[in-house]
PDB file of C-alpha atoms in Angstrom:
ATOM      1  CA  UNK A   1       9.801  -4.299 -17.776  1.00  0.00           C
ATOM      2  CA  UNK A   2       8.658  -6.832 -14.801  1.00  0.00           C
ATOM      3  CA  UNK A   3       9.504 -10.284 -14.661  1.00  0.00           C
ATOM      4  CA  UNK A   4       6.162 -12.052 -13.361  1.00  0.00           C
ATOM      5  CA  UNK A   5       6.379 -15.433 -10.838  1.00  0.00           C
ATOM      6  CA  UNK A   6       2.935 -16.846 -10.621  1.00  0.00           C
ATOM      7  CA  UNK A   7       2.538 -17.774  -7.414  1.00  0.00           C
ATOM      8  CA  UNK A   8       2.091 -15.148  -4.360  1.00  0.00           C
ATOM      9  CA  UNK A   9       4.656 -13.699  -2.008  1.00  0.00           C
ATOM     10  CA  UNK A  10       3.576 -15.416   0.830  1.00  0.00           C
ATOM     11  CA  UNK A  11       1.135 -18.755   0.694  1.00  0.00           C
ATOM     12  CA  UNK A  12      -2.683 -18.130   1.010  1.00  0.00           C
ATOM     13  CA  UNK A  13      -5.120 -21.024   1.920  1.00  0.00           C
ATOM     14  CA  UNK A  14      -8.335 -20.212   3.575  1.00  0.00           C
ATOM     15  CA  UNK A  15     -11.075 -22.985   3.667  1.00  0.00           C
ATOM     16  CA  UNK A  16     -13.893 -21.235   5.658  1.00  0.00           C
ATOM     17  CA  UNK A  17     -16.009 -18.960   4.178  1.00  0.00           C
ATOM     18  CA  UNK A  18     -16.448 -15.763   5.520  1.00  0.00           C
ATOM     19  CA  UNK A  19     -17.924 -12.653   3.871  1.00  0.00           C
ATOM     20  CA  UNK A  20     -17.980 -10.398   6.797  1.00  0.00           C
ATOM     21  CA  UNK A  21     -14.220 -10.966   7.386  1.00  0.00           C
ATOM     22  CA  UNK A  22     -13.707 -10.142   3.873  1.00  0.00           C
ATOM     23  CA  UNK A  23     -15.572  -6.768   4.116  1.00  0.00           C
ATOM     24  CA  UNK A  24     -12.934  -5.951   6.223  1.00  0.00           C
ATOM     25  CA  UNK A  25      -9.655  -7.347   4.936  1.00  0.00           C
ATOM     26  CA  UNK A  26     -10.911  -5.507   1.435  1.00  0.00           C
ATOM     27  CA  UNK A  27      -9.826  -2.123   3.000  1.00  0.00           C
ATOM     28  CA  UNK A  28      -6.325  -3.271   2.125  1.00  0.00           C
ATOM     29  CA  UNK A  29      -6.958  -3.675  -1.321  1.00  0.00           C
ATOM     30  CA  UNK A  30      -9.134  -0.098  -1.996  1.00  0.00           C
ATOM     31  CA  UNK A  31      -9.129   1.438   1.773  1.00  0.00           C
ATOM     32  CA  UNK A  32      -6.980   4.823   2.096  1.00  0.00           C
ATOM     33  CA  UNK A  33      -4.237   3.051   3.532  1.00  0.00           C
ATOM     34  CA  UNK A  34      -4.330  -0.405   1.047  1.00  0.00           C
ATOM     35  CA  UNK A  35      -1.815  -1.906  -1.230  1.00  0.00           C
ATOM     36  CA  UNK A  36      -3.660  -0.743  -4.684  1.00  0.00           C
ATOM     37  CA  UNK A  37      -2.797   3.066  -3.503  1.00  0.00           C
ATOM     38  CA  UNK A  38       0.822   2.433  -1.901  1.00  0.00           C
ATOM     39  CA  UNK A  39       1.162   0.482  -5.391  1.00  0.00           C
ATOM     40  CA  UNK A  40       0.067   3.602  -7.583  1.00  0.00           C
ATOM     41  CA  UNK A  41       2.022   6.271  -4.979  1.00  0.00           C
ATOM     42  CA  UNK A  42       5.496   4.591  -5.330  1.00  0.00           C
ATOM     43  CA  UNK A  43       5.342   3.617  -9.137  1.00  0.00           C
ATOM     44  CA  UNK A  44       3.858   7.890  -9.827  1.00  0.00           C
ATOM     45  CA  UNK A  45       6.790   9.271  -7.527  1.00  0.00           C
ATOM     46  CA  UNK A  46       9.750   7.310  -8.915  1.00  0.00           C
ATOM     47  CA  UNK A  47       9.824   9.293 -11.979  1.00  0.00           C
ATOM     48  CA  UNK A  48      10.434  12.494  -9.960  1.00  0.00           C
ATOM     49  CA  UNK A  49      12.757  11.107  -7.765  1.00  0.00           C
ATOM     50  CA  UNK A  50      16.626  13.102  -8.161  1.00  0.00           C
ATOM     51  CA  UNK A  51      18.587  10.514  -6.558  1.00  0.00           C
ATOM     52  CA  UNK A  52      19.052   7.472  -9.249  1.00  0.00           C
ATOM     53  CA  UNK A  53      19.113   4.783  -6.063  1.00  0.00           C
ATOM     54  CA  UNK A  54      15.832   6.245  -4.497  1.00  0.00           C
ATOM     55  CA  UNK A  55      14.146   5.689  -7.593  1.00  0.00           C
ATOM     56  CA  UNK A  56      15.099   1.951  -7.893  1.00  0.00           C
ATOM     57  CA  UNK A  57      13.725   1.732  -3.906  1.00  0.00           C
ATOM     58  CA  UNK A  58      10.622   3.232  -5.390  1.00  0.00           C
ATOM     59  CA  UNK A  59      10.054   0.793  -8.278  1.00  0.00           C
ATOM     60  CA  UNK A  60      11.279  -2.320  -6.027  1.00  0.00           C
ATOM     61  CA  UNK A  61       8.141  -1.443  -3.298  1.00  0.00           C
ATOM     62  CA  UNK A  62       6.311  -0.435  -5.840  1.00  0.00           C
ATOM     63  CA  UNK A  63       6.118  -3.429  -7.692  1.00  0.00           C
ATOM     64  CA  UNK A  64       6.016  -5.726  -4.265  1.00  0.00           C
ATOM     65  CA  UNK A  65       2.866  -3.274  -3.372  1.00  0.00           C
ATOM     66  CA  UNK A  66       1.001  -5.031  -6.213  1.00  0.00           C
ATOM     67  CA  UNK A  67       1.977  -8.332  -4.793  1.00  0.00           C
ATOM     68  CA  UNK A  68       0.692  -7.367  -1.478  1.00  0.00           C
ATOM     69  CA  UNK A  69      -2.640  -6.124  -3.230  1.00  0.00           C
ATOM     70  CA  UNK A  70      -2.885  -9.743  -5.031  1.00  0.00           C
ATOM     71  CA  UNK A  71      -2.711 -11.552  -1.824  1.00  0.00           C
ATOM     72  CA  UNK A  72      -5.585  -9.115  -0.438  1.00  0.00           C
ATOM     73  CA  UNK A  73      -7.521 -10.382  -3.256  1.00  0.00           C
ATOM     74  CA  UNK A  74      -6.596 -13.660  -3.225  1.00  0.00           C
ATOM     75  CA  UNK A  75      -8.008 -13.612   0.084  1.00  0.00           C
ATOM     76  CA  UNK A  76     -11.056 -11.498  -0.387  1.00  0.00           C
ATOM     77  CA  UNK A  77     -11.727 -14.074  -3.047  1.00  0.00           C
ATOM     78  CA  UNK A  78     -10.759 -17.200  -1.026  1.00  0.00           C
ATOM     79  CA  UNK A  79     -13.272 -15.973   1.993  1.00  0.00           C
ATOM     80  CA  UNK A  80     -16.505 -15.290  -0.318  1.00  0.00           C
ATOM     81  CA  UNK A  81     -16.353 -17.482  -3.442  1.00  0.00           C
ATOM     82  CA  UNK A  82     -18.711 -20.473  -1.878  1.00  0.00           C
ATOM     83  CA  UNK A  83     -20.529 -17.302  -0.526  1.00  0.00           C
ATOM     84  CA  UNK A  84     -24.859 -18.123  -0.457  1.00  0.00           C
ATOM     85  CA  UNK A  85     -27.079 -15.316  -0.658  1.00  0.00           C
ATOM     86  CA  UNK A  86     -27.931 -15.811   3.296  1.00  0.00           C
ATOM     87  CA  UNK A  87     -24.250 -15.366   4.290  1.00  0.00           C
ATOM     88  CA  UNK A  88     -23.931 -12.020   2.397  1.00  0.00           C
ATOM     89  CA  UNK A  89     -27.313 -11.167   3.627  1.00  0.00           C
ATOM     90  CA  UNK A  90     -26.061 -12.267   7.386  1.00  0.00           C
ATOM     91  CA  UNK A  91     -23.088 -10.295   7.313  1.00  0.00           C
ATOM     92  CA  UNK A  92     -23.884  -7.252   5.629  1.00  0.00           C
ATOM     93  CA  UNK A  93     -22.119  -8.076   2.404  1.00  0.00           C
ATOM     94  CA  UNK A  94     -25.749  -8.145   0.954  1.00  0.00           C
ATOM     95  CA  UNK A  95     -25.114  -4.297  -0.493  1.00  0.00           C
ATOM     96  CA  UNK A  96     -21.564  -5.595  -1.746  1.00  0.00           C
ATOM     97  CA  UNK A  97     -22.855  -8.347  -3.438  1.00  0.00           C
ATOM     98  CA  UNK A  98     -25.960  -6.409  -5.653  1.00  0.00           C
ATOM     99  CA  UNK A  99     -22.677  -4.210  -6.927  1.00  0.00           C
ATOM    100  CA  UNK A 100     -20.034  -7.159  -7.389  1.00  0.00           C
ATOM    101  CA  UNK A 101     -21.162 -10.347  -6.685  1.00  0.00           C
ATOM    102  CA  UNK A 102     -18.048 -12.225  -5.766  1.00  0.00           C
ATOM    103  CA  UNK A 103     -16.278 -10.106  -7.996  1.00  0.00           C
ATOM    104  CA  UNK A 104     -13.309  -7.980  -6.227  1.00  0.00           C
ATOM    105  CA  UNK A 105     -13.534  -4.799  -6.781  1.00  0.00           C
ATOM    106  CA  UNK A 106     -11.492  -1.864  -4.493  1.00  0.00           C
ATOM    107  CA  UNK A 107     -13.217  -0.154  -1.838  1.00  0.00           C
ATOM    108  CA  UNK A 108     -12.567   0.250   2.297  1.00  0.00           C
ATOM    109  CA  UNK A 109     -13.964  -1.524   4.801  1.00  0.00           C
ATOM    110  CA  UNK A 110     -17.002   0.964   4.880  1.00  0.00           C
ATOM    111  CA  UNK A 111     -18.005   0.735   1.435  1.00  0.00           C
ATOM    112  CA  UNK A 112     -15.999   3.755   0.193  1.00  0.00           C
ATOM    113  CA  UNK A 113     -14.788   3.147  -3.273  1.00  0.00           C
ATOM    114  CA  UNK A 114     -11.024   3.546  -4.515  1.00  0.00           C
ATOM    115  CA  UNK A 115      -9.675   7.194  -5.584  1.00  0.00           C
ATOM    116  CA  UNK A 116      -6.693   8.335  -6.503  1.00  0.00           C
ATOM    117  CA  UNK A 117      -7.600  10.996  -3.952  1.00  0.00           C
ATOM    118  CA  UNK A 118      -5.759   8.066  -1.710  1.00  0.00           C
ATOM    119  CA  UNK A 119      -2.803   8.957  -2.814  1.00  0.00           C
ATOM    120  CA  UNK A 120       0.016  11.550  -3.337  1.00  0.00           C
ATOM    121  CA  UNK A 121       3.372  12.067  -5.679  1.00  0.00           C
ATOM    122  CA  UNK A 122       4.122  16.155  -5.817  1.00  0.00           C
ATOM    123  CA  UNK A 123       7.353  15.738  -7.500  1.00  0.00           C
ATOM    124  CA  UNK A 124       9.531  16.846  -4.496  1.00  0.00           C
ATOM    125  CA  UNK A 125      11.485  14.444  -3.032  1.00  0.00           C
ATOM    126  CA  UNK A 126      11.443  15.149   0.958  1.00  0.00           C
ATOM    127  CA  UNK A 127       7.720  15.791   0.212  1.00  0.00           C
ATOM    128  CA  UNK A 128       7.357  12.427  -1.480  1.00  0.00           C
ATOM    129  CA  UNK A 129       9.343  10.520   0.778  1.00  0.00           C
ATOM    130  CA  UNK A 130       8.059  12.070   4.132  1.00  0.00           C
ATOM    131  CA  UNK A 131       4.645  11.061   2.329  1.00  0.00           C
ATOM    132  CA  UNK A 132       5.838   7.381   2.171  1.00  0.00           C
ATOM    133  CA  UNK A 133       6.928   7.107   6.062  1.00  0.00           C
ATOM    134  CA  UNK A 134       3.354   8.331   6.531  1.00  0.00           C
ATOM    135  CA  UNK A 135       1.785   5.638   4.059  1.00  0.00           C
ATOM    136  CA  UNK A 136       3.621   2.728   5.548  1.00  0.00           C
ATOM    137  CA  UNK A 137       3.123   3.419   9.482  1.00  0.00           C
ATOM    138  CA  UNK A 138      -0.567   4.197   8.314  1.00  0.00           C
ATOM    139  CA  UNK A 139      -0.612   0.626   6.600  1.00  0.00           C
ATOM    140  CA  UNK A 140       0.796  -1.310   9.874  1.00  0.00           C
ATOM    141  CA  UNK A 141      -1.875   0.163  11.789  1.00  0.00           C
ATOM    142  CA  UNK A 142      -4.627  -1.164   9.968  1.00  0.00           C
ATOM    143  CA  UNK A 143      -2.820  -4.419   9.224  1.00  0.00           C
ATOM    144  CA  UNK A 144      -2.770  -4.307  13.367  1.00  0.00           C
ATOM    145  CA  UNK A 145      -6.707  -3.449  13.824  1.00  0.00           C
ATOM    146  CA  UNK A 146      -6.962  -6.624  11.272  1.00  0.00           C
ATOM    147  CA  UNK A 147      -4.999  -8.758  13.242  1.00  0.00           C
ATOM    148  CA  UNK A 148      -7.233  -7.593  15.952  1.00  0.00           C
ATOM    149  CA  UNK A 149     -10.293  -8.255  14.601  1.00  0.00           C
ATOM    150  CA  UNK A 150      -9.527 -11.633  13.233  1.00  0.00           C
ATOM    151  CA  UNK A 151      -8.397 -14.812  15.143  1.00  0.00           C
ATOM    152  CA  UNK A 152      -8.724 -17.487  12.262  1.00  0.00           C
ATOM    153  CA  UNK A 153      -4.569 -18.339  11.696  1.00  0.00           C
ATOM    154  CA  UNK A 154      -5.138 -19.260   8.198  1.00  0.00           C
ATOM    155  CA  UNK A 155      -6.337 -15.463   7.456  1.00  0.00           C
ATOM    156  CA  UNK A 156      -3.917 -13.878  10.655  1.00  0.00           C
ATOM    157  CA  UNK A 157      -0.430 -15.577   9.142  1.00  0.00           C
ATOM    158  CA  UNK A 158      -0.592 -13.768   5.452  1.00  0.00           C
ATOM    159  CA  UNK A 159      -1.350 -10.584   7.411  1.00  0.00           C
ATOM    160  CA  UNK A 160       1.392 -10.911   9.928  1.00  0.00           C
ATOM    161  CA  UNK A 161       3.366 -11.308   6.880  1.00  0.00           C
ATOM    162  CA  UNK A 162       2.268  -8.021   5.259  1.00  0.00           C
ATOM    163  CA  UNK A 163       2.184  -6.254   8.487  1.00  0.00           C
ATOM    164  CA  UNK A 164       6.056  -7.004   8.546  1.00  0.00           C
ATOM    165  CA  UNK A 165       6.644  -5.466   4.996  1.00  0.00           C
ATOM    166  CA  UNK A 166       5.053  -2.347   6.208  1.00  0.00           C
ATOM    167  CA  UNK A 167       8.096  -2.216   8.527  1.00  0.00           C
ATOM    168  CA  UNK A 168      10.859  -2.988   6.383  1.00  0.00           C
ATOM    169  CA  UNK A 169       9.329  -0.360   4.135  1.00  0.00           C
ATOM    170  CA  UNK A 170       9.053   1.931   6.513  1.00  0.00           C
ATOM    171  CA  UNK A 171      13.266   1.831   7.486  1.00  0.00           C
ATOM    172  CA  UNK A 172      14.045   1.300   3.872  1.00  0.00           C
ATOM    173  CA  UNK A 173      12.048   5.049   3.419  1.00  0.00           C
ATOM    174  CA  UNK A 174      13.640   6.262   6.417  1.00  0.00           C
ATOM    175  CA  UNK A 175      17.012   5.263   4.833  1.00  0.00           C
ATOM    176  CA  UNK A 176      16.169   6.959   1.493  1.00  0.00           C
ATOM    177  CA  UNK A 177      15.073   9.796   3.003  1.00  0.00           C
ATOM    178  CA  UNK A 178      18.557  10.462   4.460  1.00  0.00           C
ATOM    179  CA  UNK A 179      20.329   9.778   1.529  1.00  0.00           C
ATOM    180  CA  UNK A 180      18.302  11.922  -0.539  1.00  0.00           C
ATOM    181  CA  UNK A 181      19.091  14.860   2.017  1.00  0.00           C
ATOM    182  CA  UNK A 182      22.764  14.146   1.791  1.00  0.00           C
ATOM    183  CA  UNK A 183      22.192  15.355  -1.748  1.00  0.00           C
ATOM    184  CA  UNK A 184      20.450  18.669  -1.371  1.00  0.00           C
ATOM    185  CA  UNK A 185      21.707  22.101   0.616  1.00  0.00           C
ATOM    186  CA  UNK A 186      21.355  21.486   4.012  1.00  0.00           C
ATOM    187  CA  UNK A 187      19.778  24.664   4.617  1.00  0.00           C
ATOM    188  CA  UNK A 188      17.082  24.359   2.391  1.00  0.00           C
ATOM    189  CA  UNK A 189      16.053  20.101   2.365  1.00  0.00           C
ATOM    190  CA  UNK A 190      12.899  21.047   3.821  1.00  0.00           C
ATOM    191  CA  UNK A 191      11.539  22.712   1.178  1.00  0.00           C
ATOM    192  CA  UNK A 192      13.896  21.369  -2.015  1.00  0.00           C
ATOM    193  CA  UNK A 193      12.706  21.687  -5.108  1.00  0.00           C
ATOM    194  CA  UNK A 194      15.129  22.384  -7.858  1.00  0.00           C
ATOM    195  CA  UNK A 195      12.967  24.173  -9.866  1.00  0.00           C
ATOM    196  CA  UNK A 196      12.159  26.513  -6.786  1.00  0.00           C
ATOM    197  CA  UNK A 197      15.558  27.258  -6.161  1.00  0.00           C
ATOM    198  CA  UNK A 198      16.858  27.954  -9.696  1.00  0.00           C
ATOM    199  CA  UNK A 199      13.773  30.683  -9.773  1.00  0.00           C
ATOM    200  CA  UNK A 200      13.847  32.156  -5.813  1.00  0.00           C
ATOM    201  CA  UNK A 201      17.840  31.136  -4.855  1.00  0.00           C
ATOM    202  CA  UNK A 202      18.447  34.912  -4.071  1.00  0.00           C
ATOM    203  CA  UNK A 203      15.019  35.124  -1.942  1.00  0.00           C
ATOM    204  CA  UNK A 204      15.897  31.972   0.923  1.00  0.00           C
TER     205      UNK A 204
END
């Protein structure tokens, strides 16, 4: 279905190693508000989604969600793979690494580990959709507390990057989102379901 290009959206090349920076950037791989679950939200909801064009927006973020997740790993991987046990130990990676090793595995900053509890599709599309604005705003902020947090470029330029995509993804939602409602009763958009109204038309 997807035509691969091996080599990452945007360029990652970090030469300092630096576990407790990747305890952090990790959030965006497994965190509540990381690529892995905007990945899984967008590729679940698509098949729900009544307007043919909305679903192709899905699909298209979607798959560029897993390209943002492989340059969180790439990094993740890039800070900790010359990792020694007394830089895990010194930056509290030590609990990390009895789990994992180097491995990457997905999990938030705090050590919580990935659900699909992190994300939603309920099959409605204003419900979906309003969901997405949500996921995407939620997803700049962190990429902002990052960005924050870290003042090494070769780590802050790949996360400026991905911080912009969060916006673009944002007004490209925001966009969907109206053209969906141009295709539902205006009276009822904010609750549309078309199985809800073929059952309860004569009760709204």
């Amino acid at each position: 279905m997807w035509y691969y290009e091996k080599r990452l959206q945007f360029p990652v090349k970090i030469t300092k190693t630096c576990p407790k920076t990747a305890q952090m950037i990790i959030s965006q791989y497994g965190g509540p508000d990381g690529e892995l679950s905007a990945s899984m939200r967008y590729l679940s909801q698509r098949y729900t989604m009544p307007v043919k064009e909305v679903g192709g927006l899905l699909t298209d973020i979607g798959t560029e969600e897993l390209a943002h997740m492989e340059m969180i790993c790439a990094m993740v991987y890039q800070l900790t793979k010359d990792m020694k046990i007394e830089d895990a130990k010194a930056a509290g990676f030590d609990a990390y690494y009895i789990d994992h090793t180097s491995g990457i595995w997905p999990q938030a900053a705090a050590g919580i580990p990935f659900t699909a509890k992190e994300f939603q599709s309920k099959g409605d599309a204003i419900t979906d959709l309003t969901e997405n604005l949500a996921a995407e705003q939620k997803a700049r902020t962190v990429y902002e507390n990052l960005l924050r947090m870290i003042t090494d470029p070769e780590i802050r330029e790949p996360l400026k990057f991905l911080r912009a995509r969060e916006i673009v993804h944002f007004q490209r939602f925001g966009e969907a989102l109206e053209k969906t409602k141009e295709t539902l009763d205006s009276k009822n958009y904010y609750f549309y379901n078309p199985e809800f109204d073929k059952q309860f038309k004569n009760q709204i």
